[in-house]
């Protein structure tokens, strides 16, 4: 029985259970972090022991002292979730409210935690023959411990159990956030609340709501009702916000609102065009995507009076210490350039350029946020002279900015590397360390100013139906990046743990897995069998980046988001399996690998035969049939290569056909790309030694 | 080209497009109602023509006159849903607000309809080479027509189209409701709203919310906050109710609240025990199910003052003309019997028995509902002397009561036959005509007092996760019973149309199909493959009636509802297919039927081999494995019978084994019953002539 060594070393280096653990100063060797366990994020320290605590219907919970409401509610949820996943029908429907001698799980908590950046979130969790003991300085730490316990649930033929273990856990970064864009496509309250539950399950602690943008103003204003009324219909009422903030707080999560100014501002101007920089313009909320010109007029006092009254109304709804003011992508400044009054104002006040004008805007805006006793956050473009030292800068463009910003004394958040809307593989986001390796030599005080990061879920190409599938499970991997020690970066182990982590999220009402079924059934039509679509969805991923809407001329806010690419996802399962098998096969793997490859290739070929009937009944599937045909041709090529065992054995014409099949399979279709083409290309290039059939 | 004849005859008899069509006076011969079309409910009259209007991305909508907001919103939803299911990416994201020359769909509406019982809901819809024209006297009728148009969406290899058709439609009954019990298990706002969308899709018009019961008080009271605070946690705020009522009204649906008094009242008494009939009692909301004793004290003035203030607070939230006061199941009256003060009061006031005491209570309660200008509804037990003629009686125990009640001059709703929580097959509910055959000779004025009916979704055994799967698609069949002409009662045709109707509901966010996937994944565990569970779920149905909680000692409000029986559903698909094949086979069907039967039997046998591994990883599946073994034994029996072709060919021991396999297969397991046992028993009993292998 011994502590995981590299972790121990790290803990010694960092100061154990410090409320704010500074980031480690170097990248340790990557190592499987929690062999056999499905914990995500991996705890800072853990130690296994032989033995297990068997679960039965007598499972019970007690508290050393009367439980505060938030923790009691969390313990009740644990009871319900554990009972649901084991079907044991616990005798006790509710935990005890105070001590219960002999309770299976005993919880000892010091105090109620404050929902502020840097609060103590540590906990210890011990499962042994005396039962389960969870200890934490604050109820926030205890809530994290409850999630860890749920992740420990295991089973064998004899039943359900928790393995004996001793965990001492604390986060690497204090700010572990998810930004959700509810402006491009509105996300109803239940989307927010279920994602809050999922965030809590992976120990995230900040929900950043991007509430306004060119396409919509998503919060009710009683002071300026034309803000929400003139803006694309759907918005959160004050009651909705109250519900969201309370729901989040009950799970230890802060809610930071973003009101994007002075750009991304069309929806402010639809009802109040006098705030805009183009006098007489009749603004309507954008239905397209991209970067728009409309921008607030920073030269008029009335603009600031408006914003001051607006903030006075809405900021009290959000108790958090921060408000996010956006400030991004004022790229061209066209409306400022073309407004003579603004140009005159700049000249008169010695404001050299748009950059300086935005700095001027921010300085004046700060009076309003100060009055509401809020610190500000902004995207990295807000880094201008005069930015107060309390401001927090969110980096999205350039990792070097992170070091520059924190070097200037500002605290910062990292979002570069965490743009999950771009549909890159989980591995990329997982390995995007906010600090390392570039920051390995930063002084500790600068490291401490890197508070953490946020996954950003922009919503141009998602709606309430499939947004969960874009956020999860990738955000669990980002949560681990922000919570676990930096050396926890083994990709295979991460992917191994990601599947059960993802599966467990369904018990919270997440639709990240079921939305694919729903869309596939819709695509197949009422009479069609969606099974062939699932075979394809297991190997195709949506185009990365802005690939599906390259020239902003395909997708608008009213466009459907229930097609093949909307059901497809990053890291499709069978593609990962195929590529892994191919890697092993090409590395000299046994015949079993070849059999596995053959089985998958045969499946894809057979599947293509089922497509014509499906397309006949559901004509929208024509582009999917093209994808299927290309996959079939690719599979036939791969099968031939596996059978001959060597590309050398192909004659020129066959080689040409193989090249053509591979080239065709690389073409996008139905908004997606096949994720198995490189593996076949490597097979072709491998000159693998021939093997008997 | 001709009108459907029996429908024409009916229309002539009933008065065409009368706002309130009296029920037909006899049961016409059952006939396929809409061959080839998937309309549900079937329109009153329709006429097909050769030809189709092809859909393309130029699809557009215009209005003869500026559209009222409700209809405009409905047309916008049609645009979005049609675009989503066809993936055509319509050029126009929004309908025109007024006339648009050449619009694909042109809508002509007389006036905004009132949300009252008996409002004109008729419409006509014509698709021909001039496009689509929808006409209605009210926007409520037009909304129904939009749903019909969506149901007409068809496709072939050339694309999507609407078939040419001429529809004239009006409902048979004016009251087509769904009662949802949000008291036993709370249902969040989004469950309500998505079910409202589904109700609208099948032309239902009343949502009846059962807001209070022994287990919970599910609406906020500002006057008496201990009502919601002392009662199981979850409840609707006033803002929630406002959202629900507005959402429903925008879809042409009324919301009728139920406050169940004087019984089913424990949750009133938890915070305000002084309202109860047992002085000094400390009431807590029930966590069990069944009929409870706690009952309001009808002898004290303070009870009525309390209710009067409560109604004055909450009824304004519900604009409907009716309020439901419950009144059911005051069976034993124990707490009244055992209270000397109540007994003395009865003696003094000449109140003979509990029945008379409840009548007294109702008469006094009416003063409060009158003051709020609401008519009352109650369950059939409220039929007592003194009930005002404006009261509406909801029948649930006894169909004969319907005729008695309406014979006395009261209007009534039928719920007997529509208890969908009991998990009976769709066919039973579909054939439960509120009037016929018993009421075929009723005088027209009495027939008119039968306003319609309500499906009742009691929530002892459902929660937010799977409630949709209990309501849908069965409620679509009930909606047809209440809308379509009485002669529309062909079971095969109903089941044929039910599948596409059910599939389309997913586009509204309903989880009635996906919840099964979710539960199956949870049961299989993160590492397990849920596929074998789906094979079993396709042949097993939950125990009917109260079978899963016979003695009220298994399920409590905190018990899990994510097990096998919660994923299973009435009318499992493969069981229906198997039974139909067996019927045809036993009727002398060709060898193809036998092959079909054999394939299914082989699937069940092979599936059982996959269970041990699954149970090993997920011990909760042990009872499901028992079910699987029994299904396997049953399938082996059936295969042997199919191979020998005759039970006579079995020797005594084989016959005994067959009987045993069938008897075992009839036993419940995992809260379900196999739905294919009768078919095998019929095969055994059939003495079918031997056929070659």
Tab-separated table of N, CA and C in Angstrom, chain B residues 378-422:
chain	number	residue	atom	x	y	z
B	378	UNK	N	-65.334	18.084	-10.667
B	378	UNK	CA	-64.913	17.158	-9.619
B	378	UNK	C	-65.005	15.738	-10.131
B	379	UNK	N	-64.301	14.863	-9.446
B	379	UNK	CA	-64.426	13.436	-9.784
B	379	UNK	C	-65.829	12.981	-9.447
B	380	UNK	N	-66.245	11.849	-9.946
B	380	UNK	CA	-67.663	11.517	-9.925
B	380	UNK	C	-68.262	11.457	-8.529
B	381	UNK	N	-67.434	11.326	-7.473
B	381	UNK	CA	-67.965	11.311	-6.112
B	381	UNK	C	-68.595	12.646	-5.701
B	382	UNK	N	-68.366	13.712	-6.480
B	382	UNK	CA	-68.972	15.003	-6.080
B	382	UNK	C	-70.448	15.080	-6.435
B	383	UNK	N	-70.944	14.059	-7.145
B	383	UNK	CA	-72.358	14.087	-7.546
B	383	UNK	C	-73.233	13.884	-6.319
B	384	UNK	N	-73.582	14.987	-5.709
B	384	UNK	CA	-74.337	14.990	-4.460
B	384	UNK	C	-75.437	16.031	-4.574
B	385	UNK	N	-76.450	15.930	-3.703
B	385	UNK	CA	-77.499	16.967	-3.724
B	385	UNK	C	-76.877	18.349	-3.514
B	386	UNK	N	-77.352	19.286	-4.226
B	386	UNK	CA	-76.855	20.650	-4.068
B	386	UNK	C	-75.760	20.995	-5.047
B	387	UNK	N	-75.289	20.024	-5.825
B	387	UNK	CA	-74.259	20.330	-6.813
B	387	UNK	C	-74.868	21.270	-7.853
B	388	UNK	N	-74.243	22.414	-8.105
B	388	UNK	CA	-74.856	23.371	-9.047
B	388	UNK	C	-74.853	22.811	-10.456
B	389	UNK	N	-75.789	23.288	-11.250
B	389	UNK	CA	-75.942	22.730	-12.598
B	389	UNK	C	-74.754	23.059	-13.488
B	390	UNK	N	-73.971	24.072	-13.095
B	390	UNK	CA	-72.810	24.427	-13.924
B	390	UNK	C	-71.624	23.485	-13.689
B	391	UNK	N	-71.714	22.629	-12.662
B	391	UNK	CA	-70.577	21.752	-12.348
B	391	UNK	C	-70.386	20.698	-13.433
B	392	UNK	N	-69.139	20.304	-13.566
B	392	UNK	CA	-68.781	19.303	-14.567
B	392	UNK	C	-68.266	18.100	-13.795
B	393	UNK	N	-68.749	16.917	-14.159
B	393	UNK	CA	-68.413	15.705	-13.400
B	393	UNK	C	-67.478	14.829	-14.232
B	394	UNK	N	-66.349	14.467	-13.629
B	394	UNK	CA	-65.382	13.640	-14.343
B	394	UNK	C	-65.533	12.182	-13.892
B	395	UNK	N	-65.944	11.349	-14.827
B	395	UNK	CA	-66.258	9.950	-14.532
B	395	UNK	C	-64.991	9.110	-14.599
B	396	UNK	N	-64.750	8.326	-13.552
B	396	UNK	CA	-63.561	7.483	-13.578
B	396	UNK	C	-63.838	6.060	-13.112
B	397	UNK	N	-64.960	5.859	-12.394
B	397	UNK	CA	-65.193	4.539	-11.811
B	397	UNK	C	-66.089	3.672	-12.675
B	398	UNK	N	-67.063	4.284	-13.303
B	398	UNK	CA	-68.187	3.494	-13.776
B	398	UNK	C	-68.848	4.212	-14.960
B	399	UNK	N	-68.855	3.572	-16.096
B	399	UNK	CA	-69.433	4.208	-17.269
B	399	UNK	C	-70.920	4.519	-17.071
B	400	UNK	N	-71.620	3.664	-16.316
B	400	UNK	CA	-73.054	3.907	-16.088
B	400	UNK	C	-73.284	5.265	-15.410
B	401	UNK	N	-72.287	5.672	-14.575
B	401	UNK	CA	-72.403	6.977	-13.924
B	401	UNK	C	-72.492	8.105	-14.943
B	402	UNK	N	-71.849	7.895	-16.083
B	402	UNK	CA	-71.856	8.931	-17.116
B	402	UNK	C	-73.286	9.211	-17.575
B	403	UNK	N	-74.016	8.139	-17.768
B	403	UNK	CA	-75.383	8.317	-18.267
B	403	UNK	C	-76.285	8.828	-17.163
B	404	UNK	N	-76.059	8.336	-15.946
B	404	UNK	CA	-76.839	8.836	-14.808
B	404	UNK	C	-76.604	10.348	-14.631
B	405	UNK	N	-75.304	10.726	-14.628
B	405	UNK	CA	-74.951	12.126	-14.399
B	405	UNK	C	-75.530	13.037	-15.477
B	406	UNK	N	-75.322	12.652	-16.726
B	406	UNK	CA	-75.816	13.498	-17.819
B	406	UNK	C	-77.330	13.456	-17.885
B	407	UNK	N	-77.906	12.343	-17.427
B	407	UNK	CA	-79.363	12.253	-17.376
B	407	UNK	C	-79.944	13.234	-16.364
B	408	UNK	N	-79.160	13.534	-15.310
B	408	UNK	CA	-79.611	14.488	-14.291
B	408	UNK	C	-79.407	15.931	-14.747
B	409	UNK	N	-78.818	16.103	-15.928
B	409	UNK	CA	-78.663	17.459	-16.444
B	409	UNK	C	-77.258	18.018	-16.315
B	410	UNK	N	-76.352	17.255	-15.708
B	410	UNK	CA	-74.972	17.732	-15.590
B	410	UNK	C	-74.176	17.396	-16.838
B	411	UNK	N	-73.209	18.222	-17.109
B	411	UNK	CA	-72.239	17.871	-18.138
B	411	UNK	C	-71.168	16.977	-17.523
B	412	UNK	N	-70.540	16.176	-18.368
B	412	UNK	CA	-69.584	15.206	-17.832
B	412	UNK	C	-68.445	14.955	-18.806
B	413	UNK	N	-67.341	14.497	-18.206
B	413	UNK	CA	-66.153	14.083	-18.951
B	413	UNK	C	-65.908	12.614	-18.664
B	414	UNK	N	-65.396	11.913	-19.651
B	414	UNK	CA	-65.128	10.498	-19.465
B	414	UNK	C	-63.637	10.259	-19.253
B	415	UNK	N	-63.291	9.610	-18.132
B	415	UNK	CA	-61.910	9.152	-17.977
B	415	UNK	C	-61.838	7.654	-17.766
B	416	UNK	N	-62.973	7.041	-17.426
B	416	UNK	CA	-63.000	5.573	-17.382
B	416	UNK	C	-62.611	5.053	-18.772
B	417	UNK	N	-61.646	4.186	-18.784
B	417	UNK	CA	-61.158	3.680	-20.075
B	417	UNK	C	-59.907	4.388	-20.541
B	418	UNK	N	-59.591	5.515	-19.884
B	418	UNK	CA	-58.429	6.297	-20.338
B	418	UNK	C	-57.355	6.410	-19.245
B	419	UNK	N	-57.313	5.433	-18.327
B	419	UNK	CA	-56.290	5.436	-17.268
B	419	UNK	C	-54.979	4.880	-17.826
B	420	UNK	N	-54.251	5.747	-18.475
B	420	UNK	CA	-53.066	5.280	-19.207
B	420	UNK	C	-51.928	4.855	-18.283
B	421	UNK	N	-51.979	5.271	-17.005
B	421	UNK	CA	-50.911	4.851	-16.079
B	421	UNK	C	-50.961	3.358	-15.804
B	422	UNK	N	-52.086	2.712	-16.093
B	422	UNK	CA	-52.217	1.288	-15.771
B	422	UNK	C	-51.535	0.387	-16.799
